[in-house]
Amino acid sequence: MKFTLDWLKSHLETDATVDEICAALTDIGLEVEGVEDPAAKFADFTIAHVTGAVKHPDADKLRVCTVETKDGTKQIVCGAPNARAGMVAVYAPVGAYVPGIDVTLSKAKIRGVESFGMLCSESELELSDEHDGIMDLDAGPEVGLPVAELLGLTDPVIDIAITPDRADCLGVRGIARDLAARGIGTLKPYEIPQIEGEGDAGRTVFLEFEDDANAPCPFFAGRKVSGITNGAAPEWMQRRLNAIGSKPISALVDITNYVSFDLGRPLHVFDAAKLSGNVGARLAKEGETLDALNEKSYTLTNAMTAIVDDSGVIGLGGVMGGEPTSVTAETTDVFIESAYFDPARTGHTGRALSLESDARYRFERGVDPAFVEDGLAVATQYVLDLCGGTPSKVVTAGDAPLRRHVIAFDPAHVGRLTGLDVSSHEAVAELEKLGFCIEGDDAPYSVHVPEWRADIDGSADLVEEVMRLKGLDAVPTVPLPRAPGVAKPTLSLQQRRERALRRTLAATGLHEAITYAFIGEEDAAAFLGSAEPIALANAISSDMTTMRPSLLPGLLRAAKRNLDRGLASVSLFEIGRVFLGSGPNDQPVQAAAILAGKTGIRNWNAAAGPYDSFDAKTAALQGLKALGAPVDKLQVFADISGDTPGETYHPGQAGELRLGPKNTLARFGLLHPKIAKAFGLDGPIAMAEWMIEGAPKPKAAGSTTKAPITLETLQPVERDFAFIVKTDVPAQSLVRAIQGADKAAITNVSVFDRYEGTGLEPGYVSLGVCVTLQPRGASFTDEDLEKIAAKIIAAAQKSADATLRT
Amino acid sequence: MTNTNSLRTQIESDIAAADTLDALEAIRVGAIGKKGTVSALMKTLGKMTPEERQVEGPKLNALKRDVADAITARKAVLEEEALSAQLASERVDATLPVDLPPQGTIHPVSQVMDELAEIFADMGFAVAEGPEIEDEFHNFDALNIPAHHPARAMHDTFYFPEKEDGSRMLLRTHTSPVQIRTMLNNEPPIRIIAPGKTYRSDSDATHTPMFHQVEGLVIEEGIHMGHLKGCIEAFVKAFFEVDDVKMRLRTSFFPFTEPSAEMDIGCCWDKGTLKVGAGDDWLEILGCGMVHPRVLAACNLDPERYQGFAFGCGIDRLAMLKYGMTDLRPFFDGDQRWLSHYGFSPFEMPTLSGGLS
């Protein structure tokens, strides 16, 4: 919402400076977004007198002028045909920025003649499109007079942001009222003209709504003014409209715009001669059309309020009028309409048609329902003053939808809610300044809300009114009461786990990325399996249509971008929600990591190859450990199942880590080559996923004490075995079998060698296993060790069909 | 006698000439070994008269001791030489470059969330979370944003297709639904912050369709706007790590708070760098207010008994202001170069004792 200082002062008696006014506006909730000083643009331009103008010695169309300027006598080469001695011109010195040609002037030599500055045309100053010659001003202004002053461009334009609740400040008078209440001056009285009118309006007005409730348009008023002349609006009105960016059109149109900006009251003017029959409002019929004033045609629905006459739709209630019935320079009889349109329906209509207008902006926020006829009177007076003519009597239909809202208010609420120390008397006085009427001798008072304040709902709203007038600086700064002692931890188990996982993965060399939670339809499909995609109804781009069913596609796209930028090694992870459904419990937090490109940079003592599935497995296990999952109890399953179909991973180089047969805590492996291809990725991509929420809760510990530890004094012993097993026997089953062979003695089992080839039957593999044995109390005797070895061999035989390699 | 002396001279010169440990050992065996020359002389002592023995005994013992000492001394020299030779042969080029283990990074948004958790934990706030696909009740209705309110249209909401019952799910446009979920499921006193992802269909250098917000909520008896001021002032000082911060509250509008305000902090540009906390420019940083009585009522709390405040601000924006990023879009691009540069070491865990940055 823009207005000029001069315009504001037409409602507000004040000596306050622009800065003071702006500070107050911002503080009371009318945030100043900018103050534009129109003089600033013309600061460099001053009046000059041309005392001589002779033809350029080497150019027929150029003149060499002698100019008296604020900087002394200057020689300026000018190309304008009208440059002549004795003229009053506009001078721009060297160094000035000329907006119309986007040039900063420098000293120039034009065809051998030096030129110091420029004499400007109106277009060069962006005052008009006139560029046939330089400005040729009437005699009078002294040399050095700022052009802005001459043009009267000294009125600052203030631009404020109006929050959606403050419809009352969509007119300059509402802003003046707020400022006056704040103590910035006095609100000038505004006299509503009393115009009786003579004769009938030539037509009646009507409301035609099915249930007679008239909710979409409860009140409709109009009047004719006959015998007018629709010329140009007066200079003062044009200047104000121009200043706020509303292009003056004709007196009648400008009057409606002016009343709208001045008083927040939108109106419409019809050329009475172009109307047929009575005028009224009803819901549009499906498919009715309107050729609107903005030269576009709109097709209406039955949810929209139409203004109609016998010919059909002539306007879109609260939004825009129609072109065929609009006023023109030839209009002699005008029909002025002032009505109240329902905010919700007006907003809906505007959004449905993508049609913005100053009227819609006001109606959808709620105009003052008590000002419908007053607005009509104000507009009529302007028409009579500016266009002449004879007014008819006013015709109306329906009733003004007054709220007559009364709030029971105890001023003590102000202190309770804001901490402000405000007396009952002060609180009431502040409200009265804003136009509230207070009834009663004691709290709770009956506070009558002015009709222009549709935003005031209850007592808390009144508290805000008092608070904003007192100023938020007056609200005391009070520390939040805090519990005695040291602050307690506040994170949930899940939050602590996410944090541990995040920092662990970063510590192992992965970079945390955050990618968009919506991805392209095809990217999602590759990870959906049989699940239904969750697609947006109003996506803004084709690569952001579908909620991600997995974190992997987003990371793969990021990996691709990184590889395309020439990075040799990409290692990324992300922790965030995936969307398996739209219910609150179908959006679990997961984590995923990808390793793409080379394992590192080539180094003299380390090779850098592609990542493999065991890099992914390492990451998966490190992550699970950070999550506090019981890593040694997990089973590795070589098949990928569950929500993600097997096709996501390389079928032979992937696994799932499960706690029990069904609770998958992590997956790891290589990306399936088909998906790699679809994402434009070359080479193996290792990846891991963590189903964070599946990690079991630790048993509730009653104490921070850990179980006591027995530190054996005897050294552990290592024994190596080589077992031959079929290649399809998972190493895990051999290791598990050996671990279980003598739980008291065996503390660790590791696989140190894997061999297949010469010396072994095809289909068989030799696994070298190192078993660590811990003697307890007494050293192992040879006999003890033999017994344990026998148990190991037997268990390996039984569970993994393994034979000792001899 | 000459015999002993010449033997001593011989052995001592042999020891001095020995240039390997093996040669020295051979000399030792040849001199003081069981069958050595000195040992052989020692054996002759038995056949001597006591007088002879009294003279020859000490001489021979001295010889044996001197030979043993000379061998030990020579051995130490040879061992030292051998070690030096071995070390010389083991020499590497210590200037060869090594690779450090890769060091990953924490995304600035996560880091800032951890900072927020730390600051607000000190003021007794727990961290609450909620779903990102929300329903209209939690995102709008319960927050006093009725269906046709212009504020609802201003939210640029991403919707999912309408269900059969006419309802629509949506991507939450703010973290405020977590307020509702918290109030519906917990009895006051309540102090939470709710950081998380939010979505609006808007995209340019400072707006991405997905971004992060943090919501704060305090519901207790006797909490007023002054506490809100105290709380957010403490937060801003702690977050920007300044002792004093120029700030102002101005009246604003949010459907779910009454009274409502926005907070600006003073700032200035110093050699192309934004300085926060002082200066003549203002930077809008958060929206806040006292929880609207209708919101309390929607959450089955008695507005006559309970009141409290809520605030919300953009986490990405906080990160940009504190750490100097100028463009929001790379936050969500996953560019490893950007992440390496703006990300944080996993060991830089924000704590109150160690500092927040």
Coordinates of C-alpha atoms in Angstrom, one line a residue, chain A residues 26-31 163-165 344 348 351 364-365 413 415-419 457 460-461 463-464 467-468 472-482 487-488 490-492 494-495 498-499 502-503 506-518 534-540 544 547-548 558 561-562 565 567 569-577 579 581-584 587 601 603-604, chain B residues 96-99 102-107 109-111 114 117-118 121-123 125-133 148-150 153-154 157-161 169 171 181 191 197 199 201-203 208-210 212 218 220 223-227 229-231 233 248-253 258-262 284 290 292-294 307 309 331-337 339-340 345-350:
Chain A
T26 CA 6.5 0.2 11.6
D27 CA 6.1 0.0 15.3
I28 CA 2.3 -0.2 15.2
G29 CA 2.3 -3.0 12.6
L30 CA 2.2 -1.1 9.4
E31 CA 5.7 -2.0 8.3
T163 CA -0.8 -7.7 7.0
P164 CA -3.9 -9.6 5.8
D165 CA -5.9 -8.6 8.9
A344 CA -14.3 -15.4 1.0
H348 CA -12.1 -17.5 -4.3
R351 CA -7.9 -17.0 -7.3
E364 CA -11.3 -10.2 0.1
R365 CA -9.8 -8.7 3.2
H413 CA -5.9 -8.8 30.5
G415 CA -1.0 -6.8 31.8
R416 CA -1.6 -10.6 32.0
L417 CA -0.9 -11.2 28.4
T418 CA 1.8 -8.7 27.6
G419 CA 3.5 -7.8 31.0
D457 CA -12.4 -11.0 17.4
A460 CA -6.7 -10.8 23.1
D461 CA -7.2 -8.7 19.9
V463 CA -4.9 -6.4 24.1
E464 CA -2.9 -6.2 20.9
M467 CA 0.0 -3.0 23.1
R468 CA 0.8 -1.7 19.7
L472 CA 6.5 -3.0 22.0
D473 CA 9.5 -1.3 23.5
A474 CA 7.4 -0.7 26.5
V475 CA 6.9 -4.5 27.0
P476 CA 9.4 -5.6 29.7
T477 CA 12.0 -8.1 28.9
V478 CA 11.6 -10.9 31.4
P479 CA 13.7 -14.1 31.5
L480 CA 11.8 -17.3 31.2
P481 CA 11.5 -18.9 34.7
R482 CA 13.9 -21.8 34.8
A487 CA 19.5 -28.0 32.6
K488 CA 18.3 -31.5 31.9
T490 CA 15.9 -32.9 26.3
L491 CA 16.5 -35.1 23.3
S492 CA 14.5 -38.3 22.7
Q494 CA 15.5 -41.4 18.4
Q495 CA 17.0 -37.9 18.2
E498 CA 20.1 -39.8 14.6
R499 CA 22.7 -37.4 16.0
R502 CA 25.0 -38.4 11.6
R503 CA 28.3 -37.7 13.3
A506 CA 30.6 -37.9 8.8
A507 CA 33.6 -39.2 10.9
T508 CA 34.0 -42.1 8.4
G509 CA 34.4 -39.6 5.6
L510 CA 30.8 -39.2 4.3
H511 CA 29.4 -35.7 3.6
E512 CA 25.9 -35.0 4.8
A513 CA 23.6 -33.8 2.0
I514 CA 20.0 -32.6 2.2
T515 CA 18.1 -33.3 -1.0
Y516 CA 14.5 -32.5 -1.9
A517 CA 11.8 -34.7 -0.4
F518 CA 9.9 -34.7 -3.7
I534 CA 2.5 -40.3 -3.5
A535 CA 2.2 -37.6 -6.0
L536 CA 1.5 -33.9 -5.5
A537 CA -1.6 -32.4 -7.0
N538 CA 0.2 -29.1 -7.8
A539 CA 3.8 -29.9 -8.4
I540 CA 5.9 -26.9 -9.6
M544 CA 9.6 -32.6 -8.0
M547 CA 7.3 -37.9 -2.5
R548 CA 10.5 -39.9 -2.2
A558 CA 23.4 -35.6 -6.3
R561 CA 25.9 -34.0 -10.5
N562 CA 29.1 -34.3 -8.6
R565 CA 31.5 -31.8 -12.2
L567 CA 34.8 -35.1 -8.7
S569 CA 35.2 -39.7 -5.4
V570 CA 31.7 -39.0 -4.1
S571 CA 30.6 -40.1 -0.7
L572 CA 27.3 -38.7 0.6
F573 CA 24.7 -39.5 3.1
E574 CA 21.3 -38.1 4.2
I575 CA 19.0 -38.5 7.1
G576 CA 15.4 -37.6 6.6
R577 CA 11.9 -38.8 6.2
F579 CA 7.2 -41.4 2.5
G581 CA 2.1 -43.4 2.8
S582 CA 0.5 -40.1 3.9
G583 CA -0.5 -41.0 7.4
P584 CA 1.6 -39.6 10.3
Q587 CA 6.8 -41.2 7.1
I601 CA 42.9 -40.3 -4.9
N603 CA 48.6 -42.6 -4.0
W604 CA 52.1 -44.1 -4.2
Chain B
L96 CA 56.5 -38.6 0.5
P97 CA 52.9 -37.4 0.8
V98 CA 50.4 -39.5 2.7
D99 CA 46.6 -39.6 2.5
P102 CA 38.7 -39.0 4.5
Q103 CA 36.9 -36.5 6.7
G104 CA 33.2 -36.1 6.1
T105 CA 31.0 -33.1 7.1
I106 CA 27.8 -32.2 8.8
H107 CA 25.3 -30.2 6.8
V109 CA 21.3 -27.0 8.6
S110 CA 21.9 -30.0 10.9
Q111 CA 24.7 -28.1 12.7
D114 CA 22.1 -29.0 17.0
A117 CA 18.7 -27.8 20.6
E118 CA 21.7 -26.9 22.8
A121 CA 17.8 -27.2 26.2
D122 CA 19.4 -24.7 28.6
M123 CA 16.0 -22.9 28.8
F125 CA 12.9 -26.8 25.8
A126 CA 12.6 -30.3 24.4
V127 CA 12.8 -31.0 20.7
A128 CA 9.5 -32.1 19.2
E129 CA 8.9 -33.5 15.7
G130 CA 5.9 -34.2 13.4
P131 CA 5.0 -35.5 10.0
E132 CA 5.8 -33.5 6.9
I133 CA 2.7 -34.7 5.1
H148 CA -11.2 -19.0 3.0
H149 CA -8.9 -16.9 5.0
P150 CA -6.5 -14.9 2.7
A153 CA -4.2 -18.7 0.1
M154 CA -0.9 -16.9 0.8
T157 CA 0.5 -24.9 -0.3
F158 CA 1.5 -28.1 -2.0
Y159 CA -1.5 -30.4 -1.9
F160 CA -2.1 -34.0 -2.6
P161 CA -5.1 -35.2 -4.6
M169 CA -3.5 -33.9 2.6
L171 CA 2.9 -30.7 2.7
R181 CA 0.2 -32.1 18.0
R191 CA 8.3 -26.0 26.3
K197 CA 11.3 -29.3 6.9
Y199 CA 7.3 -26.7 2.0
S201 CA 5.5 -23.7 -3.9
D202 CA 7.9 -20.8 -4.3
S203 CA 11.3 -20.8 -5.9
T208 CA 13.3 -22.9 -2.3
P209 CA 10.1 -25.1 -2.4
M210 CA 11.5 -27.0 0.6
H212 CA 13.6 -25.6 7.2
V218 CA 5.8 -22.3 25.7
E220 CA 2.4 -22.3 31.2
I223 CA 3.6 -16.6 30.7
H224 CA 3.3 -13.3 28.9
M225 CA 4.8 -11.3 26.1
G226 CA 7.7 -10.1 28.3
H227 CA 8.8 -13.7 28.7
K229 CA 10.9 -11.1 24.6
G230 CA 13.3 -12.4 27.2
C231 CA 13.4 -15.8 25.5
E233 CA 16.5 -12.1 23.1
R248 CA 13.2 -4.5 17.8
L249 CA 9.8 -6.1 18.0
R250 CA 7.0 -4.7 15.8
T251 CA 3.4 -5.6 15.7
S252 CA 2.5 -8.0 13.0
F253 CA -0.2 -10.6 12.2
E258 CA -2.6 -12.7 19.3
P259 CA -0.9 -10.3 20.0
S260 CA 1.6 -11.0 17.2
A261 CA 4.9 -9.5 16.5
E262 CA 7.9 -9.8 14.2
E284 CA 13.6 -9.6 9.9
M290 CA 1.0 -15.1 22.3
H292 CA -4.3 -17.4 20.1
P293 CA -7.1 -18.3 22.5
R294 CA -8.8 -20.2 19.6
Q307 CA -1.4 -18.9 28.0
F309 CA 3.9 -17.9 23.3
F331 CA 21.8 -26.1 0.4
F332 CA 19.8 -28.8 -1.3
D333 CA 22.0 -29.6 -4.3
G334 CA 24.4 -32.0 -2.6
D335 CA 27.5 -30.5 -4.2
Q336 CA 30.3 -32.1 -2.3
R337 CA 32.5 -29.1 -2.8
L339 CA 29.3 -29.4 1.6
S340 CA 33.1 -29.6 2.3
S345 CA 33.5 -31.4 11.2
P346 CA 31.6 -34.2 13.1
F347 CA 33.7 -33.4 16.1
E348 CA 32.6 -29.8 16.2
M349 CA 29.6 -30.8 18.3
P350 CA 27.9 -27.6 19.5

